[in-house]
Amino acid sequence: MKNIAVIGYGVIGKRVADAINIQDDMNLVGVCDVISDWRIQNAVRKSYTIYAATTEAEKEMKNAGITVKGSMQNLLKKVDIVVDCTPMNIAAKNVEIYKKQRIKFIFEGGEKHETTGHSFNAETNYESALNLNATRVVSCNTTSILRTLGALKRADLLDYARGTLLRRATDPWESHLGGIMNTMVPEREIPSHQGPDAQSVDPDLDVITSAVKVPETLSHMHYWNVKLKRQTTKEEVLNAFKTSSRIKLIHYDQGLVSNNTIKEMFLDMGRPWGDMYEVALWEDMLKVVGDELLYAYVVDNQAIVIPETIDAIRALTGIETDAAKSIAKTNESLGIN
């Protein structure tokens, strides 16, 4: 049983905390943030122990009637590993704090590979993360790329891949603050950062991505054109994708025609927040033409990295050395089947 702290109780942090809390080999010691509004108050309702990241934050929390156990430094003294889910670039500033305390730490995909020297995907490189001091769980889009292209690679089908990403403009909960409307904004650089990011986990991938920001908030959508090593069949490709327990094959002709209908299905399934931990890939849209493969899928930007983070905790702490066993255990706890 390893003691764990979650630093940053936002979109990802609250989901990570809940996922840790239901594992039988992990102990969530506390969550730490600077906020004192409804977000951290929900953590109080869940009986999580609250710590304040700064002295000023502690004062504001107490003024809001929140019981504060102590400071971030107090929390760090009680844990074996930290999952830092703070906003982009803030986590990088905490590196020296964690190193000084000699605490293992996990960052999320908003930070650069160089902050940890290792980037993680459970199905790709779990073993290389065993007992490391730090890793970075790659971003939502990069996670989806590694799952899908990794499945094709394991089947010895993948030659190279070219993908176009339609990226949500902002997270749903803060769409009132900004985001684009009545326009689409292409990323200036090709390749976009997701391809090189995937190569930080698997350097052998021949992948190029381009990305466009679109005016919606629910998810990302990917279109892929893949050159296969040989001519094959749709059945063989689908069998390759089925080797990943975190790819869910869906059907357009069953009414799953858009990201909102897919989200509704997961809400009906009883998932917390309607979260989709899997890549939702359209089986009936997928086409194989000789040695060329075309397919599309949807990525839940708020949820896909949650199972990866749980597996990363096991890898870094060494409480499970077998990737397949950790993945199965995480899947069962989160209702992935």
Short mmCIF file of C-alpha atoms in Angstrom, two decimals:
data_model
loop_
_atom_site.label_atom_id
_atom_site.label_comp_id
_atom_site.label_asym_id
_atom_site.label_seq_id
_atom_site.Cartn_x
_atom_site.Cartn_y
_atom_site.Cartn_z
CA MET A 1 0.00 0.00 0.00
CA LYS A 2 1.57 3.27 -1.15
CA ASN A 3 0.69 6.71 0.18
CA ILE A 4 -0.18 9.22 -2.52
CA ALA A 5 -0.81 12.95 -2.75
CA VAL A 6 -2.70 14.72 -5.51
CA ILE A 7 -1.51 18.28 -6.10
CA GLY A 8 -4.05 20.29 -8.07
CA TYR A 9 -7.73 19.40 -7.74
CA GLY A 10 -9.02 20.47 -11.14
CA VAL A 11 -10.39 18.65 -14.18
CA ILE A 12 -7.75 15.91 -14.08
CA GLY A 13 -6.88 16.05 -10.37
CA LYS A 14 -10.39 15.32 -9.11
CA ARG A 15 -10.65 12.33 -11.43
CA VAL A 16 -7.23 11.02 -10.42
CA ALA A 17 -8.15 11.40 -6.74
CA ASP A 18 -11.35 9.41 -7.19
CA ALA A 19 -9.53 6.71 -9.15
CA ILE A 20 -6.80 6.38 -6.51
CA ASN A 21 -9.43 6.21 -3.79
CA ILE A 22 -10.98 3.03 -5.21
CA GLN A 23 -7.70 1.11 -5.63
CA ASP A 24 -6.96 -1.54 -3.01
CA ASP A 25 -3.18 -1.04 -3.24
CA MET A 26 -3.14 2.76 -2.90
CA ASN A 27 -3.90 5.23 -0.13
CA LEU A 28 -4.94 8.79 -0.98
CA VAL A 29 -3.41 10.79 1.87
CA GLY A 30 -4.73 14.14 0.71
CA VAL A 31 -5.38 16.66 -2.04
CA CYS A 32 -3.74 20.05 -2.25
CA ASP A 33 -4.73 23.23 -4.08
CA VAL A 34 -5.05 27.00 -3.87
CA ILE A 35 -8.80 27.16 -4.49
CA SER A 36 -11.54 27.56 -1.90
CA ASP A 37 -14.64 27.50 -4.13
CA TRP A 38 -17.13 24.75 -5.07
CA ARG A 39 -14.41 22.57 -6.59
CA ILE A 40 -12.43 21.93 -3.42
CA GLN A 41 -15.66 21.97 -1.39
CA ASN A 42 -16.71 18.88 -3.34
CA ALA A 43 -13.47 17.23 -2.20
CA VAL A 44 -14.52 18.00 1.37
CA ARG A 45 -17.90 16.34 0.73
CA LYS A 46 -16.04 13.24 -0.42
CA SER A 47 -14.15 13.27 2.90
CA TYR A 48 -10.78 13.87 1.28
CA THR A 49 -8.17 15.46 3.52
CA ILE A 50 -7.41 18.98 2.34
CA TYR A 51 -4.04 20.71 2.24
CA ALA A 52 -3.26 24.24 1.12
CA ALA A 53 -0.54 24.98 -1.43
CA THR A 54 0.18 28.46 -0.02
CA THR A 55 -0.31 30.39 3.22
CA GLU A 56 -2.74 32.74 1.51
CA ALA A 57 -4.74 29.81 0.14
CA GLU A 58 -4.95 28.31 3.62
CA LYS A 59 -6.44 31.55 4.97
CA GLU A 60 -9.04 31.67 2.17
CA MET A 61 -9.94 28.02 2.68
CA LYS A 62 -10.47 28.50 6.40
CA ASN A 63 -12.55 31.63 5.74
CA ALA A 64 -14.73 29.46 3.47
CA GLY A 65 -15.25 27.01 6.33
CA ILE A 66 -12.91 24.35 4.98
CA THR A 67 -10.89 22.33 7.47
CA VAL A 68 -7.26 22.44 6.34
CA LYS A 69 -4.99 19.66 7.56
CA GLY A 70 -1.81 21.54 6.78
CA SER A 71 0.49 22.88 4.09
CA MET A 72 1.75 21.25 0.93
CA GLN A 73 5.05 20.65 2.72
CA ASN A 74 3.18 18.83 5.52
CA LEU A 75 1.48 16.63 2.94
CA LEU A 76 4.69 15.77 1.13
CA LYS A 77 6.21 14.41 4.33
CA LYS A 78 3.48 11.76 4.49
CA VAL A 79 3.58 10.31 0.97
CA ASP A 80 5.63 8.04 -1.28
CA ILE A 81 4.57 9.63 -4.56
CA VAL A 82 2.90 12.78 -5.85
CA VAL A 83 0.57 13.08 -8.82
CA ASP A 84 0.87 16.72 -9.88
CA CYS A 85 -2.23 17.80 -11.82
CA THR A 86 -1.64 21.54 -11.61
CA PRO A 87 -2.09 23.75 -14.70
CA MET A 88 0.53 23.81 -17.44
CA ASN A 89 3.98 25.10 -16.40
CA ILE A 90 3.13 25.19 -12.68
CA ALA A 91 4.08 21.54 -12.18
CA ALA A 92 7.52 22.17 -13.67
CA LYS A 93 8.17 24.68 -10.91
CA ASN A 94 7.52 21.97 -8.32
CA VAL A 95 10.25 19.64 -9.60
CA GLU A 96 12.90 20.90 -7.21
CA ILE A 97 10.50 20.65 -4.26
CA TYR A 98 9.81 16.98 -5.00
CA LYS A 99 13.46 16.19 -5.62
CA LYS A 100 14.49 17.88 -2.40
CA GLN A 101 11.92 15.82 -0.48
CA ARG A 102 13.10 12.70 -2.40
CA ILE A 103 9.54 11.95 -3.45
CA LYS A 104 8.60 10.25 -6.68
CA PHE A 105 6.34 12.33 -8.91
CA ILE A 106 4.06 12.05 -11.92
CA PHE A 107 3.22 14.93 -14.24
CA GLU A 108 0.44 15.11 -16.82
CA GLY A 109 0.81 15.84 -20.53
CA GLY A 110 0.78 19.62 -20.27
CA GLU A 111 4.39 19.52 -19.14
CA LYS A 112 7.34 18.83 -21.41
CA HIS A 113 9.14 15.50 -21.64
CA GLU A 114 12.30 17.12 -20.30
CA THR A 115 10.71 17.83 -16.90
CA THR A 116 10.82 14.12 -16.03
CA GLY A 117 13.05 12.53 -18.67
CA HIS A 118 10.45 9.80 -19.17
CA SER A 119 7.01 9.80 -20.79
CA PHE A 120 4.49 7.07 -20.09
CA ASN A 121 1.84 4.99 -21.80
CA ALA A 122 0.77 1.79 -20.07
CA GLU A 123 0.50 -0.41 -23.15
CA THR A 124 3.70 0.92 -24.71
CA ASN A 125 6.45 1.29 -22.12
CA TYR A 126 5.23 0.31 -18.65
CA GLU A 127 8.34 -1.74 -17.91
CA SER A 128 10.68 1.17 -18.66
CA ALA A 129 8.98 3.17 -15.90
CA LEU A 130 9.48 0.58 -13.16
CA ASN A 131 10.92 2.18 -10.00
CA LEU A 132 11.81 5.45 -11.73
CA ASN A 133 11.66 8.65 -9.69
CA ALA A 134 9.46 10.48 -12.19
CA THR A 135 7.40 10.18 -15.34
CA ARG A 136 4.97 12.19 -17.42
CA VAL A 137 1.66 10.69 -18.51
CA VAL A 138 1.36 12.03 -22.05
CA SER A 139 -1.57 14.16 -23.18
CA CYS A 140 -5.03 12.92 -24.08
CA ASN A 141 -4.43 13.04 -27.83
CA THR A 142 -0.99 11.47 -27.57
CA THR A 143 -2.40 8.70 -25.40
CA SER A 144 -4.94 7.87 -28.09
CA ILE A 145 -2.24 7.84 -30.77
CA LEU A 146 -0.09 5.43 -28.80
CA ARG A 147 -3.02 3.09 -28.11
CA THR A 148 -4.20 2.88 -31.71
CA LEU A 149 -0.88 2.93 -33.55
CA GLY A 150 0.60 0.70 -30.85
CA ALA A 151 -2.06 -1.93 -31.54
CA LEU A 152 -1.24 -1.85 -35.25
CA LYS A 153 2.46 -2.03 -34.51
CA ARG A 154 2.08 -5.07 -32.24
CA ALA A 155 0.26 -6.80 -35.10
CA ASP A 156 3.21 -5.94 -37.38
CA LEU A 157 0.88 -3.94 -39.63
CA LEU A 158 2.11 -0.38 -39.15
CA ASP A 159 4.40 1.26 -41.68
CA TYR A 160 3.65 4.96 -41.15
CA ALA A 161 0.71 7.12 -40.06
CA ARG A 162 -0.62 10.57 -40.86
CA GLY A 163 -3.36 12.05 -38.71
CA THR A 164 -5.55 15.14 -38.51
CA LEU A 165 -6.86 16.20 -35.11
CA LEU A 166 -9.97 18.30 -34.54
CA ARG A 167 -9.30 19.74 -31.10
CA ARG A 168 -11.88 21.02 -28.66
CA ALA A 169 -11.53 24.74 -27.98
CA THR A 170 -11.57 24.57 -24.17
CA ASP A 171 -12.69 22.34 -21.32
CA PRO A 172 -16.48 22.22 -20.81
CA TRP A 173 -16.46 23.63 -17.29
CA GLU A 174 -14.70 26.85 -18.33
CA SER A 175 -16.25 27.44 -21.75
CA HIS A 176 -17.90 30.57 -20.37
CA LEU A 177 -14.45 32.13 -19.98
CA GLY A 178 -13.28 31.90 -23.56
CA GLY A 179 -12.81 29.76 -26.61
CA ILE A 180 -13.46 30.23 -30.28
CA MET A 181 -16.85 30.66 -31.98
CA ASN A 182 -17.84 30.63 -35.64
CA THR A 183 -14.30 29.83 -36.76
CA MET A 184 -11.66 27.11 -36.91
CA VAL A 185 -8.05 27.75 -35.99
CA PRO A 186 -5.34 25.56 -37.52
CA GLU A 187 -2.13 25.07 -35.60
CA ARG A 188 0.58 26.97 -37.43
CA GLU A 189 3.17 24.21 -37.39
CA ILE A 190 3.02 20.85 -39.14
CA PRO A 191 3.65 18.47 -37.55
CA SER A 192 1.60 19.50 -34.55
CA HIS A 193 3.14 18.55 -31.22
CA GLN A 194 1.24 15.28 -30.73
CA GLY A 195 3.32 13.29 -33.23
CA PRO A 196 6.69 14.18 -31.70
CA ASP A 197 5.14 13.69 -28.26
CA ALA A 198 4.16 10.11 -29.17
CA GLN A 199 7.74 9.55 -30.32
CA SER A 200 8.95 10.53 -26.83
CA VAL A 201 7.32 7.26 -25.70
CA ASP A 202 7.96 5.16 -28.82
CA PRO A 203 10.81 6.63 -30.92
CA ASP A 204 10.20 4.08 -33.69
CA LEU A 205 6.79 5.48 -34.65
CA ASP A 206 6.70 7.13 -38.08
CA VAL A 207 3.85 9.53 -37.38
CA ILE A 208 2.96 13.06 -38.47
CA THR A 209 0.01 14.99 -37.08
CA SER A 210 -1.75 18.22 -37.93
CA ALA A 211 -4.35 19.88 -35.72
CA VAL A 212 -7.27 22.28 -35.97
CA LYS A 213 -9.03 23.91 -33.02
CA VAL A 214 -12.82 23.77 -33.46
CA PRO A 215 -15.68 25.52 -31.60
CA GLU A 216 -16.86 22.76 -29.27
CA THR A 217 -15.86 21.49 -25.83
CA LEU A 218 -16.87 17.85 -25.40
CA SER A 219 -13.94 16.00 -26.94
CA HIS A 220 -11.34 15.71 -29.67
CA MET A 221 -11.84 13.85 -32.95
CA HIS A 222 -9.08 12.19 -35.01
CA TYR A 223 -8.91 11.12 -38.65
CA TRP A 224 -6.07 8.78 -39.62
CA ASN A 225 -4.56 7.61 -42.87
CA VAL A 226 -2.17 4.73 -42.21
CA LYS A 227 0.18 3.00 -44.61
CA LEU A 228 0.29 -0.69 -43.72
CA LYS A 229 3.23 -3.00 -44.20
CA ARG A 230 1.19 -5.24 -46.45
CA GLN A 231 -2.23 -5.65 -47.97
CA THR A 232 -4.66 -6.94 -45.39
CA THR A 233 -8.31 -7.12 -44.43
CA LYS A 234 -10.61 -5.07 -42.25
CA GLU A 235 -11.01 -8.10 -39.99
CA GLU A 236 -7.26 -8.29 -39.32
CA VAL A 237 -7.11 -4.59 -38.52
CA LEU A 238 -10.06 -4.85 -36.13
CA ASN A 239 -8.46 -7.84 -34.44
CA ALA A 240 -5.35 -5.74 -33.93
CA PHE A 241 -7.36 -2.94 -32.31
CA LYS A 242 -9.09 -5.48 -30.08
CA THR A 243 -5.74 -6.33 -28.48
CA SER A 244 -6.06 -3.02 -26.62
CA SER A 245 -8.58 -3.13 -23.80
CA ARG A 246 -8.66 0.67 -23.95
CA ILE A 247 -10.00 0.98 -27.48
CA LYS A 248 -13.79 0.73 -27.66
CA LEU A 249 -15.21 -0.10 -31.07
CA ILE A 250 -18.45 1.79 -31.70
CA HIS A 251 -20.96 1.84 -34.57
CA TYR A 252 -22.14 4.86 -36.51
CA ASP A 253 -25.24 2.96 -37.65
CA GLN A 254 -26.32 2.47 -34.03
CA GLY A 255 -26.86 6.20 -33.55
CA LEU A 256 -23.36 7.05 -32.33
CA VAL A 257 -22.94 9.70 -35.01
CA SER A 258 -21.24 12.48 -33.02
CA ASN A 259 -19.27 13.24 -29.89
CA ASN A 260 -22.38 14.33 -27.97
CA THR A 261 -24.20 11.05 -28.67
CA ILE A 262 -21.12 9.11 -27.57
CA LYS A 263 -20.94 11.19 -24.38
CA GLU A 264 -24.61 10.46 -23.72
CA MET A 265 -23.97 6.73 -24.03
CA PHE A 266 -21.28 6.84 -21.36
CA LEU A 267 -23.54 8.90 -19.10
CA ASP A 268 -26.22 6.23 -19.54
CA MET A 269 -23.62 3.58 -18.67
CA GLY A 270 -23.24 5.26 -15.28
CA ARG A 271 -19.68 6.46 -15.70
CA PRO A 272 -18.73 9.34 -13.36
CA TRP A 273 -19.09 12.58 -15.35
CA GLY A 274 -19.90 10.37 -18.35
CA ASP A 275 -16.17 9.75 -18.61
CA MET A 276 -14.82 7.76 -21.53
CA TYR A 277 -11.48 6.25 -20.57
CA GLU A 278 -11.26 4.42 -23.89
CA VAL A 279 -10.64 5.59 -27.44
CA ALA A 280 -14.07 5.40 -29.15
CA LEU A 281 -13.24 4.15 -32.64
CA TRP A 282 -15.90 3.77 -35.36
CA GLU A 283 -15.79 0.15 -36.54
CA ASP A 284 -18.23 0.60 -39.40
CA MET A 285 -16.45 3.72 -40.69
CA LEU A 286 -13.05 2.02 -40.84
CA LYS A 287 -11.84 1.22 -44.37
CA VAL A 288 -8.98 -0.91 -45.69
CA VAL A 289 -7.96 -0.39 -49.32
CA GLY A 290 -5.06 -2.66 -50.16
CA ASP A 291 -2.26 -1.55 -47.86
CA GLU A 292 -3.98 1.69 -46.83
CA LEU A 293 -6.08 2.07 -43.67
CA LEU A 294 -8.47 4.92 -42.86
CA TYR A 295 -10.30 5.34 -39.56
CA ALA A 296 -11.67 7.92 -37.13
CA TYR A 297 -12.22 8.11 -33.40
CA VAL A 298 -13.15 10.35 -30.48
CA VAL A 299 -11.02 11.20 -27.43
CA ASP A 300 -12.40 12.31 -24.05
CA ASN A 301 -9.86 14.97 -23.13
CA GLN A 302 -10.92 14.91 -19.46
CA ALA A 303 -10.78 11.16 -18.86
CA ILE A 304 -8.50 9.17 -21.16
CA VAL A 305 -5.35 9.75 -19.08
CA ILE A 306 -6.93 8.63 -15.78
CA PRO A 307 -6.26 4.86 -16.15
CA GLU A 308 -2.78 5.66 -17.48
CA THR A 309 -2.04 7.69 -14.35
CA ILE A 310 -3.09 4.83 -12.06
CA ASP A 311 -0.82 2.45 -13.98
CA ALA A 312 2.03 4.97 -13.78
CA ILE A 313 1.71 5.03 -9.99
CA ARG A 314 2.09 1.25 -9.87
CA ALA A 315 5.07 1.32 -12.22
CA LEU A 316 7.01 4.04 -10.38
CA THR A 317 6.37 2.57 -6.94
CA GLY A 318 6.97 -1.00 -8.11
CA ILE A 319 3.83 -2.37 -6.46
CA GLU A 320 3.09 -4.16 -9.74
CA THR A 321 5.86 -5.05 -12.19
CA ASP A 322 3.64 -6.65 -14.83
CA ALA A 323 1.97 -4.18 -17.20
CA ALA A 324 -0.87 -6.52 -18.15
CA LYS A 325 -1.76 -7.15 -14.51
CA SER A 326 -1.78 -3.44 -13.68
CA ILE A 327 -3.87 -2.59 -16.74
CA ALA A 328 -6.38 -5.33 -15.90
CA LYS A 329 -6.62 -4.19 -12.29
CA THR A 330 -7.12 -0.55 -13.27
CA ASN A 331 -9.66 -1.47 -15.93
CA GLU A 332 -11.71 -3.51 -13.49
CA SER A 333 -11.75 -0.72 -10.91
CA LEU A 334 -12.90 1.87 -13.47
CA GLY A 335 -15.44 -0.32 -15.23
CA ILE A 336 -13.50 -0.68 -18.49
CA ASN A 337 -14.44 -3.91 -20.22
#
